[in-house]
Protein backbone atom coordinates (compact mmCIF):
# COMPACT_ATOMS: atom_id res chain seq x y z
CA UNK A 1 94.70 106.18 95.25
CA UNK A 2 91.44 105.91 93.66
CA UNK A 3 90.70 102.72 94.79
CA UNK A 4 91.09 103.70 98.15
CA UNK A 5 88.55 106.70 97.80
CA UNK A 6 86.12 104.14 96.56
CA UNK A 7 86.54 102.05 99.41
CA UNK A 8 86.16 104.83 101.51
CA UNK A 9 83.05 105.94 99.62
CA UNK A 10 81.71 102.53 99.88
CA UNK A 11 82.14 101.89 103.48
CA UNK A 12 80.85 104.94 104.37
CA UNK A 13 77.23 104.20 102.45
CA UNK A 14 76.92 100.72 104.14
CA UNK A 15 77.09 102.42 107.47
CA UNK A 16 74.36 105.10 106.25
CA UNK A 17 72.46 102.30 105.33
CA UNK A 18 72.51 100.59 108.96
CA UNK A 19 71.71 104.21 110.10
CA UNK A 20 68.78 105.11 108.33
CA UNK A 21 67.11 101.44 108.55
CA UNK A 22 67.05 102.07 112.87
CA UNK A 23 65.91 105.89 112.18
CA UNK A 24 63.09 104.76 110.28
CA UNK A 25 61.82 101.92 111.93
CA UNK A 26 61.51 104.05 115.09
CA UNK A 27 59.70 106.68 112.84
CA UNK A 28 57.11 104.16 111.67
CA UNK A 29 56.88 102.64 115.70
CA UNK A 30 55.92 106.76 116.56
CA UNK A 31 53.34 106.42 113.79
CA UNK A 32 51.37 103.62 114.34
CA UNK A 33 51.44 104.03 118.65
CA UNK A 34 49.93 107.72 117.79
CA UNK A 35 47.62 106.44 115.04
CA UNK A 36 46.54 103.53 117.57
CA UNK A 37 46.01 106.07 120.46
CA UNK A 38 43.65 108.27 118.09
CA UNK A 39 41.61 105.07 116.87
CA UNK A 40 41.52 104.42 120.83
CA UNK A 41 39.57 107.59 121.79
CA UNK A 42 37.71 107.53 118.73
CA UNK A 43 36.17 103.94 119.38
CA UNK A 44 35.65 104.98 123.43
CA UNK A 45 33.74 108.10 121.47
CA UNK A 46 31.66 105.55 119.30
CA UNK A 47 31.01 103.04 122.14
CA UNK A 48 29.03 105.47 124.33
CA UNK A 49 27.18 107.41 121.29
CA UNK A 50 25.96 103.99 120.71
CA UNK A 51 24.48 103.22 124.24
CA UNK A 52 22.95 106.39 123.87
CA UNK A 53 21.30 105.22 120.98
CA UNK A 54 20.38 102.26 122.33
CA UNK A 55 18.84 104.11 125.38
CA UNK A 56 16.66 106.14 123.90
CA UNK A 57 15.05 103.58 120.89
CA UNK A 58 13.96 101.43 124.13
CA UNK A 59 11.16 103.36 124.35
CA UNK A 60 9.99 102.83 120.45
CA UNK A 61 7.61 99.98 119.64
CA UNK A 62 7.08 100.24 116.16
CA UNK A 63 10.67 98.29 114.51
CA UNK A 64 8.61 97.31 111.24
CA UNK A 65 8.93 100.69 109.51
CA UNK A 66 9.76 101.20 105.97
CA UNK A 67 13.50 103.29 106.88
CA UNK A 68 14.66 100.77 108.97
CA UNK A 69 15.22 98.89 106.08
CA UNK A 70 16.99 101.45 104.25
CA UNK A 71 19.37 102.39 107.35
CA UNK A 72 22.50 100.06 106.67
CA UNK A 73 22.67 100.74 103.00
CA UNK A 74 22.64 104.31 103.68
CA UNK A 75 25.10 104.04 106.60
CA UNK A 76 27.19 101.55 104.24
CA UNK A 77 27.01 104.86 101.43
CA UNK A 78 27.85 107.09 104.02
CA UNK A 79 30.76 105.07 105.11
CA UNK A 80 32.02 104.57 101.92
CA UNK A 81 32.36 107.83 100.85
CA UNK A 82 33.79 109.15 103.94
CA UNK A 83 36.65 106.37 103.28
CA UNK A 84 37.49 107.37 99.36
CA UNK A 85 37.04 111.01 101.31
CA UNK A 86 39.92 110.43 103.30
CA UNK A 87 41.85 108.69 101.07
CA UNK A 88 41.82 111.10 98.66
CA UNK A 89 42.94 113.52 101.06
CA UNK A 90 45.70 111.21 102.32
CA UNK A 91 46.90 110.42 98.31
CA UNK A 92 47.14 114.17 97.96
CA UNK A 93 49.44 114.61 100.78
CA UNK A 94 51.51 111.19 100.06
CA UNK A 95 52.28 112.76 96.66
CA UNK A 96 53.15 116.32 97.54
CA UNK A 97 55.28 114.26 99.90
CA UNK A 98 56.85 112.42 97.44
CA UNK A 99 56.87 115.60 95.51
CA UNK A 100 59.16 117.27 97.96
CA UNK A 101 61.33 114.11 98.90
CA UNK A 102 62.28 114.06 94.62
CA UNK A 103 63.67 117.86 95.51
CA UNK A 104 65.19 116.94 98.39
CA UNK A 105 67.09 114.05 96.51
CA UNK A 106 67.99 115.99 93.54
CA UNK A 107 69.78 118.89 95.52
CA UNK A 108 71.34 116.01 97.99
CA UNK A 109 72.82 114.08 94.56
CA UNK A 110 74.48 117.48 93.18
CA UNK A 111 76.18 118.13 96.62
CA UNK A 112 77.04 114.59 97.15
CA UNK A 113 78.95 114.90 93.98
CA UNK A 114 80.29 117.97 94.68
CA UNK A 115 81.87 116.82 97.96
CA UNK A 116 83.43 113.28 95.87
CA UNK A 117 85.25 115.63 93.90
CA UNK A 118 86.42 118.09 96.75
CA UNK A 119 87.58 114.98 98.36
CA UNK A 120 89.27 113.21 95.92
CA UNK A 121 90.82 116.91 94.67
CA UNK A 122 92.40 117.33 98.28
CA UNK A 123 94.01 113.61 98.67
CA UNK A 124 95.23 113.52 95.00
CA UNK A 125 96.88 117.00 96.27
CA UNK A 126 98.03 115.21 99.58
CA UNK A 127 99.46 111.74 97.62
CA UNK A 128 101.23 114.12 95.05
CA UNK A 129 102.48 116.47 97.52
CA UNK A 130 104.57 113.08 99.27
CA UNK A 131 103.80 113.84 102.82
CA UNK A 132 105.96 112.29 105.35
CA UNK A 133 104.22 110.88 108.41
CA UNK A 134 104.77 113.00 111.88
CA UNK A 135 107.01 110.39 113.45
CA UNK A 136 110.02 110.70 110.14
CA UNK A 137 109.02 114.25 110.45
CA UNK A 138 110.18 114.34 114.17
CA UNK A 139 113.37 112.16 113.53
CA UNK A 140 114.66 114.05 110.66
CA UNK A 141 117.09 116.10 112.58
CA UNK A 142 115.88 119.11 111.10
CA UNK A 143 115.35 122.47 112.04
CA UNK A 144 112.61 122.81 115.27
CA UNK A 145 110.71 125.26 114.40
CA UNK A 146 110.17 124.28 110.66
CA UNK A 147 109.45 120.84 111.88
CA UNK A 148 106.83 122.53 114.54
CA UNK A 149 105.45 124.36 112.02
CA UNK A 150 105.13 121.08 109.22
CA UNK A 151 103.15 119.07 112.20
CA UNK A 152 100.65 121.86 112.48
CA UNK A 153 100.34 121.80 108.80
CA UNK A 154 99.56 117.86 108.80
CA UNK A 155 97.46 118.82 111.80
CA UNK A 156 95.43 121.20 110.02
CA UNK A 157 95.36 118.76 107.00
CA UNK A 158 94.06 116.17 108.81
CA UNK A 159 91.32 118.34 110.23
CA UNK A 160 90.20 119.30 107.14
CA UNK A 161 90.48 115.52 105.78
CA UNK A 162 88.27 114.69 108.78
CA UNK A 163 85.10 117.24 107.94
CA UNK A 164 85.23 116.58 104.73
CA UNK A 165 84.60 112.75 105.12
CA UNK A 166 82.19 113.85 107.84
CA UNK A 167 80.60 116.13 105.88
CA UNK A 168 80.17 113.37 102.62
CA UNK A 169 79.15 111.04 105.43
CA UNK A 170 76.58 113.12 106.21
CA UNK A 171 74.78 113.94 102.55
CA UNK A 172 75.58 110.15 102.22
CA UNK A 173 73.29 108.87 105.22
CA UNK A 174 70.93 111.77 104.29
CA UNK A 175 70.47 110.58 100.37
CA UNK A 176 69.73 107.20 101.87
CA UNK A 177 67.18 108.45 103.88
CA UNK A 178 65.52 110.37 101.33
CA UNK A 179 65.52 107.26 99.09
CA UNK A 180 63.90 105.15 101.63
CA UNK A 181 61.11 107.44 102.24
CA UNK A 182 60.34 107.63 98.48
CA UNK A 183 60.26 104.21 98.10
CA UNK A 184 57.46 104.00 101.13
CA UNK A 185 55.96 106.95 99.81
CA UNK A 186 55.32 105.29 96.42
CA UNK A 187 54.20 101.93 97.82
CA UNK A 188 51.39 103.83 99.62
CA UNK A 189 50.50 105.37 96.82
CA UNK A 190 50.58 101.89 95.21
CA UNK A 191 47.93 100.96 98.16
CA UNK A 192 46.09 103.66 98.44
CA UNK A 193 45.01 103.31 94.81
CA UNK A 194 44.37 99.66 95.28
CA UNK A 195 42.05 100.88 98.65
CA UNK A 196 40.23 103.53 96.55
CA UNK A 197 39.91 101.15 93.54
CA UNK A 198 37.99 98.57 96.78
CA UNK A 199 35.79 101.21 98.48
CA UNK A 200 34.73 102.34 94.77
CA UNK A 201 33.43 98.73 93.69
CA UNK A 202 31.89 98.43 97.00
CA UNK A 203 29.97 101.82 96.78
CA UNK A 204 28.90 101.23 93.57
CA UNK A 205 26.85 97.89 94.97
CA UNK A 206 25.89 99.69 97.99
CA UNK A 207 23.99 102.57 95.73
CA UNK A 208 22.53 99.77 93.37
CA UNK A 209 21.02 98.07 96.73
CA UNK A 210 19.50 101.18 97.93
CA UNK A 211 17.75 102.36 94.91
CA UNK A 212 16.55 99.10 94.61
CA UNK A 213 15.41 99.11 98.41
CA UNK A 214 13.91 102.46 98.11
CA UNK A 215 12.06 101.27 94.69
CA UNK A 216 10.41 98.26 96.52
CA UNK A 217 9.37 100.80 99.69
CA UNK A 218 8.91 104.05 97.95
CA UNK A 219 4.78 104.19 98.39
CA UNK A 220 5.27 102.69 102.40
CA UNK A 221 8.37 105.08 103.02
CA UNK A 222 6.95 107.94 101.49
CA UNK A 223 3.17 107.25 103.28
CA UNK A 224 5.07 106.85 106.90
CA UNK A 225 6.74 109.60 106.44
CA UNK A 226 3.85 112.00 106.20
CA UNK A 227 2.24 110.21 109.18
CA UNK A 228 1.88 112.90 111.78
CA UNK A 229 2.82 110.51 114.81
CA UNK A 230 5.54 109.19 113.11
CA UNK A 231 7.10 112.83 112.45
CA UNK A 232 6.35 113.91 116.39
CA UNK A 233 8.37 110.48 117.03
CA UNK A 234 11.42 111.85 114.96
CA UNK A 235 11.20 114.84 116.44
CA UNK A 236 11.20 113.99 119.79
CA UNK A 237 13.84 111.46 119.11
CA UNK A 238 16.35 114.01 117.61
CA UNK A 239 15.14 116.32 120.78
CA UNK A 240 16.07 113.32 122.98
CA UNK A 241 19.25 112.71 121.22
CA UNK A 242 20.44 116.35 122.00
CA UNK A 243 19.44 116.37 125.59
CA UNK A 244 21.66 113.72 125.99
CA UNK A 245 24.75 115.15 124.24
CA UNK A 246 24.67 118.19 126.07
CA UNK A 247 24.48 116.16 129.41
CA UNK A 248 27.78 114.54 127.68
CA UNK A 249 29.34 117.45 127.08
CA UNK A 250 28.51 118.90 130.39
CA UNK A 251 30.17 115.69 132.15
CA UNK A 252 33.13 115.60 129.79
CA UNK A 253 33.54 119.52 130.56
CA UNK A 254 33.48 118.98 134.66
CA UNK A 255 35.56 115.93 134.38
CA UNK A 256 38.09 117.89 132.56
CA UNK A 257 37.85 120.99 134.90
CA UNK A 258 38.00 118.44 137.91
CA UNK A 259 41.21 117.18 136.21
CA UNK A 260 42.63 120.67 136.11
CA UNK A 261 42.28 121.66 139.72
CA UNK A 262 43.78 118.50 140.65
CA UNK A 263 46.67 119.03 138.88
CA UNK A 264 46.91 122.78 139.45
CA UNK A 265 46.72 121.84 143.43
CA UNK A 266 49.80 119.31 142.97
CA UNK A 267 51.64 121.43 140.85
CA UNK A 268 50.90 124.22 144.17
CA UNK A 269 52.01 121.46 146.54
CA UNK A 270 55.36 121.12 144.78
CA UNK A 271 55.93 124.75 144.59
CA UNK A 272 55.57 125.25 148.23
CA UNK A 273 57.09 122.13 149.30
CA UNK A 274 60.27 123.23 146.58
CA UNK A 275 60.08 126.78 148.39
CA UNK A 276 60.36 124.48 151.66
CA UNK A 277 63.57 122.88 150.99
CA UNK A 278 65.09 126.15 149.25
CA UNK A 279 64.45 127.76 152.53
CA UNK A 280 66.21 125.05 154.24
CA UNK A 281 68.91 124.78 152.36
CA UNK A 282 69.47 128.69 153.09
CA UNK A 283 69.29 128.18 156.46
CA UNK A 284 71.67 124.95 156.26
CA UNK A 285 74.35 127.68 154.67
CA UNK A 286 74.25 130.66 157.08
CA UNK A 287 74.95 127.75 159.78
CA UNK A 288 77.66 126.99 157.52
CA UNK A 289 76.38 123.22 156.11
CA UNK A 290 77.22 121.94 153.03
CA UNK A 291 74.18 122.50 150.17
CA UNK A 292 72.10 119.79 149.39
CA UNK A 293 72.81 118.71 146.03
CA UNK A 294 69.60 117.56 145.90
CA UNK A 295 68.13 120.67 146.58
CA UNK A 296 65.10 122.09 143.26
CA UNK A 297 64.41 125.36 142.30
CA UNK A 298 61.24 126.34 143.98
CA UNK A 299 60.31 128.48 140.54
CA UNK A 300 58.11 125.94 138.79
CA UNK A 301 56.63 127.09 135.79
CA UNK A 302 52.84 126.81 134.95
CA UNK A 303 51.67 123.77 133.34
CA UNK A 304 51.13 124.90 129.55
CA UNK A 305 47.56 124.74 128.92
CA UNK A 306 46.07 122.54 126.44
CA UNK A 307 44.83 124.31 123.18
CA UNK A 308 40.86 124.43 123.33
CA UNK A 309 39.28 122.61 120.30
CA UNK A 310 36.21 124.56 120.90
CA UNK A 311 35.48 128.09 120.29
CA UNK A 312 35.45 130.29 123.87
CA UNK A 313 32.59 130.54 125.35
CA UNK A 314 30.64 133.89 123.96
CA UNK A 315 32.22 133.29 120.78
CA UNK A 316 29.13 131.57 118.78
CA UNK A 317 26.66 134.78 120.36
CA UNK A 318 29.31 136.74 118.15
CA UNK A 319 27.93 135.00 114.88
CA UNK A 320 24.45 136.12 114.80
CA UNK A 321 23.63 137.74 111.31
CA UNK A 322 27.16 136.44 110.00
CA UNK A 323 26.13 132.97 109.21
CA UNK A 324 26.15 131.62 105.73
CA UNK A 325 23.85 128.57 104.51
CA UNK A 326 25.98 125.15 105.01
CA UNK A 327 24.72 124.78 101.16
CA UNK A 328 23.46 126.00 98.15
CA UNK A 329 19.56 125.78 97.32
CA UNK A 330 16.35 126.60 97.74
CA UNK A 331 14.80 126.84 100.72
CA UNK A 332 11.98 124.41 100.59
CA UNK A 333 10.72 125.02 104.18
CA UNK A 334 11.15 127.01 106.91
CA UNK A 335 11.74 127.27 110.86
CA UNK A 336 8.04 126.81 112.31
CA UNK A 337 6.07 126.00 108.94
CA UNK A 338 3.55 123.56 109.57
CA UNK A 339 4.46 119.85 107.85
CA UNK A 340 0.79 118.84 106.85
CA UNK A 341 -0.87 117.80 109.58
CA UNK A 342 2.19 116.93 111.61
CA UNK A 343 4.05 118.92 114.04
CA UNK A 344 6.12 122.25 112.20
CA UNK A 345 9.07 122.40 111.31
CA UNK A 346 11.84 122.78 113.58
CA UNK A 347 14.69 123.65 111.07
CA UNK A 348 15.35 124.56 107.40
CA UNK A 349 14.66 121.84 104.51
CA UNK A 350 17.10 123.32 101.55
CA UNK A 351 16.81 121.20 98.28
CA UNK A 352 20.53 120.51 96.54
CA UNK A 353 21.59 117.86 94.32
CA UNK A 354 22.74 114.31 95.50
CA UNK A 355 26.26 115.06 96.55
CA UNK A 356 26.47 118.95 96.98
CA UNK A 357 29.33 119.80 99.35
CA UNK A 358 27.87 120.58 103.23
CA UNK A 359 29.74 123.01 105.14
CA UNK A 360 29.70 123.99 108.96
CA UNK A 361 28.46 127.09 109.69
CA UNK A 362 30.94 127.68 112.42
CA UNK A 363 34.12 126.30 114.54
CA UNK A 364 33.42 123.64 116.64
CA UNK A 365 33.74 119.63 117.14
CA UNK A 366 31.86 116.88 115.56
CA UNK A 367 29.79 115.41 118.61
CA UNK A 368 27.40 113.18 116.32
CA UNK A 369 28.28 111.89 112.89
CA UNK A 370 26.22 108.54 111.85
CA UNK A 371 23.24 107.36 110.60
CA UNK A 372 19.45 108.20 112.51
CA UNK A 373 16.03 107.04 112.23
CA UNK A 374 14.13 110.05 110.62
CA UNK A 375 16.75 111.97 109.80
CA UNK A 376 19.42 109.24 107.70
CA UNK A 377 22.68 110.01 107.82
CA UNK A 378 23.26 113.51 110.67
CA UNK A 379 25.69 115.00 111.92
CA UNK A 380 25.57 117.51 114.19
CA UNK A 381 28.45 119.91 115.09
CA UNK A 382 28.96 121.55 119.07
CA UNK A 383 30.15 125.23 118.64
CA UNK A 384 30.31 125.65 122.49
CA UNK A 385 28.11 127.21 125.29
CA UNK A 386 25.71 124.57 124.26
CA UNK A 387 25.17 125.18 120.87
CA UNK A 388 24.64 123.22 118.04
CA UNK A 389 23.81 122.61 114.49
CA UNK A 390 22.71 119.66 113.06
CA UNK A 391 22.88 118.28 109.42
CA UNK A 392 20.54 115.76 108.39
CA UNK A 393 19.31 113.37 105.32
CA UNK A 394 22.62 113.83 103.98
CA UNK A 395 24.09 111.22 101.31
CA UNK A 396 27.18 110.66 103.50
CA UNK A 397 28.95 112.08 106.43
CA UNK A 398 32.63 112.88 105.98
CA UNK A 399 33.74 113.81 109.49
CA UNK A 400 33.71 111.86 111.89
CA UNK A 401 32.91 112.27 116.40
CA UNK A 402 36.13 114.08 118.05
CA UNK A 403 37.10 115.81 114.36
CA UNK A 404 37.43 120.08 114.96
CA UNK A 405 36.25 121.73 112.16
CA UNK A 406 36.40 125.25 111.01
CA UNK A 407 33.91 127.73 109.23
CA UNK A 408 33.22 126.45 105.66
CA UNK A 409 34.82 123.22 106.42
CA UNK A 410 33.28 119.83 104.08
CA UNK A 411 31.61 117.73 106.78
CA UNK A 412 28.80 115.92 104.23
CA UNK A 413 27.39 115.58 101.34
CA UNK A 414 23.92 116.28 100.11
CA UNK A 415 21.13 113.45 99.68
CA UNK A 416 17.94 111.63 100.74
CA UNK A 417 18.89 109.32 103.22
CA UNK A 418 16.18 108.93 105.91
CA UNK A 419 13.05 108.18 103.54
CA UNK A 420 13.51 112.11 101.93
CA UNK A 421 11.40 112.73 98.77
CA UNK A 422 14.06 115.32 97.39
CA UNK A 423 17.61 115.38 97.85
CA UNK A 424 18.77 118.33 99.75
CA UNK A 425 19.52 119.08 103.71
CA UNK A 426 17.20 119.18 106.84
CA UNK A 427 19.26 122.06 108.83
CA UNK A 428 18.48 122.94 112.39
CA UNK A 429 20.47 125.39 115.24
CA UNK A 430 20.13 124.83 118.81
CA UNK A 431 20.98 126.52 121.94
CA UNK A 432 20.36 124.40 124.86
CA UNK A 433 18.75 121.41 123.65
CA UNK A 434 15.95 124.20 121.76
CA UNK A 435 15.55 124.91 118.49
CA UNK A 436 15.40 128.52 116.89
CA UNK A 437 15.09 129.78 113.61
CA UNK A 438 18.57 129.56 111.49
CA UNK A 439 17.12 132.19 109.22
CA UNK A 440 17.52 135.11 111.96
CA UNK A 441 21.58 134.21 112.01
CA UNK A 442 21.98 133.06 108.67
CA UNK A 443 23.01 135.84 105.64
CA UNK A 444 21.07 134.49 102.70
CA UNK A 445 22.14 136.21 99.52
């Protein structure tokens, strides 16, 4: 007897096995087309930021400045940290993962157990108790209505036999499961490390190559950057770069209303042409046809709207006097302070230490996030109704175009990219491609 409940056992864990090997190959198929759709629109994203980059340094002359030089090391920086970024984030969900999949397999081990010995309790009882099989049963001669009531007691037995091997099936193909998914949860693990242990060698050289840049240019750098044409030409370079996001976002927001009434007017022609044949048909059965059994309900439901990743429209107006410094420092200069002889400043310039956290002010989407002349590495968040705020000289970026963010969210870190002196944050708010002073919406405490 208890070789056949091992055979049993056994036969029922190979077909778990074939079970859970389809189950999670079409998991990891789900992944990667939804991971490959994302990269998709985030490339598309990239590709026409960087024709609009393109566009508007055709008008510049001058390519023999001093940052120009320092602009792939510090997007290289940038990039590099946004990578360990995320792949700390992603080694802290793998493990909590992996965390709750050792739970899971703990509790599944304790009932599988449980159910082996409920199991081979009831067919010890059954082999013991000498059963004979329905068809003997039926041929005894005995009385009917004992025999009618033994074959409902085998029939019940049998039942009962049935879910429990279902039931141990079950935990069985369940355990497996759980053990495959640990296993892939560890060898990510295993290669995230390996990926973190890369983009930390290769950050390492990047930051040697830039201070060693910014040693040889420091006196030509630091000269052009006090150059008043050369601060009018960042300026009106970042001013250019706006215009042209919010003509973006205006196209991308009538393209996607367009979209909406086109599909709200088809949705209204199959309503009405739904209500059409349900008429019909009504009329087709008070002249006494037969229904079509083709026929639809004419009550459609609405399309369910898409969630809105930015904030409705009124909502940033809301914020004024609520808004808290993306970081913590001094304020080295103000909205509309002059910058030597150069044009004044348009933002805030708060000193922090290389690395300080940068948080958004507000809810909105990342519409910019990469590295630009003047102003290093920027990125510059869209809070609807055509504002913005914008993040500049920053050590790295750690969001990247298409993200939504929320208040207080990490987008960057604090540094001098750009040709700064100090390390810190050039912080500006616009409405409408103009610039106003952050100071009048900002709580400073």
């Amino acid at each position: 007897m208890q070789k056949h409940t091992r055979f049993l056992l056994s036969s029922l864990l190979c077909l778990s096995i074939t079970g859970t090997a389809a189950s999670g190959f079409a998991a990891s198929n789900s992944r990667a087309l939804q991971k490959n759709k994302a990269e998709a629109e985030r490339a598309e994203l990239q590709q026409k930021l960087k024709a609009l980059k393109t566009d508007i340094n055709k008008t510049e002359s001058a390519k023999d400045q001093a940052s120009d030089a320092l602009a792939e090391s510090e997007k290289a920086i940038s990039e590099a940290n946004r990578s360990l970024r995320d792949l700390q984030t992603e080694q802290a969900q793998t493990e909590e993962k992996l965390r709750q999949l050792t739970e899971q397999q703990q509790a599944l081990s304790a009932q599988i157990e449980k159910q082996k010995k409920q199991l081979s309790t009831f067919l010890r009882r059954q082999y013991m108790h000498g059963d004979s099989d329905r068809i003997k049963l039926l041929l005894s001669g005995d009385n009917p209505n004992r025999i009618n009531r033994d074959l409902q007691y085998m029939g019940y037995v049998s039942q009962t036999q049935a879910k429990m091997i279902e039931s141990l099936r079950s935990s069985l193909k369940a355990a497996e499961k759980n053990t495959q998914d640990a296993q892939e949860a560890k060898a990510e693990l295993d290669e995230i490390a390996e990926e973190e242990k890369d983009h930390k060698i290769a950050l390492e050289k990047e930051k040697k190559k830039h201070a060693t840049l910014v040693g040889q240019l420091s006196n030509k750098l630091y000269a052009q950057k006090k150059q008043a044409d050369n601060l009018q030409k960042d300026e009106q370079r970042l001013s250019n770069l706006v215009s042209r996001l919010n003509q973006l976002i205006e196209e991308q927001l009538k393209a996607d209303k367009l979209r909406a009434e086109q599909e709200e007017k088809q949705r209204q022609e199959r309503i009405a042409a739904q209500k059409e044949r349900a008429k019909q048909a009504a009329l087709d059965k008070k002249a006494g046809k037969k229904p079509n059994p083709n026929a639809i309900d004419a009550d459609e439901p609405p399309p369910k709207q898409a969630k809105s990743e930015a904030p409705p429209a009124g909502e940033f107006d809301r914020l004024k006097g609520q808004l808290r410094l993306p970081v913590k420092g001094e304020i080295l200069a103000k909205f509309g302070s002059k910058r030597g002889d150069g044009p004044s400043w348009k933002g805030l310039f708060i000193k922090a230490g290389e690395g300080s956290e940068i948080k958004a002010i507000a809810a909105g989407k990342v519409i910019f996030a990469d590295w630009y002349k003047g102003y290093g590495n920027m990125i510059i968040v869209g809070h609807g109704d055509q504002y913005m705020s914008i993040y500049g000289n920053n050590q790295a970026v750690l969001k990247h175009v298409g993200d939504s963010v929320k208040a207080g969210d990490i987008i960057a870190s604090a540094g001098n990219s750009g040709g700064n002196e100090e390390s810190g944050l050039y912080f500006e708010i616009r409405h409408q491609g103009r610039a106003f002073d952050p100071l009048n919406w900002i709580v400073v405490k």
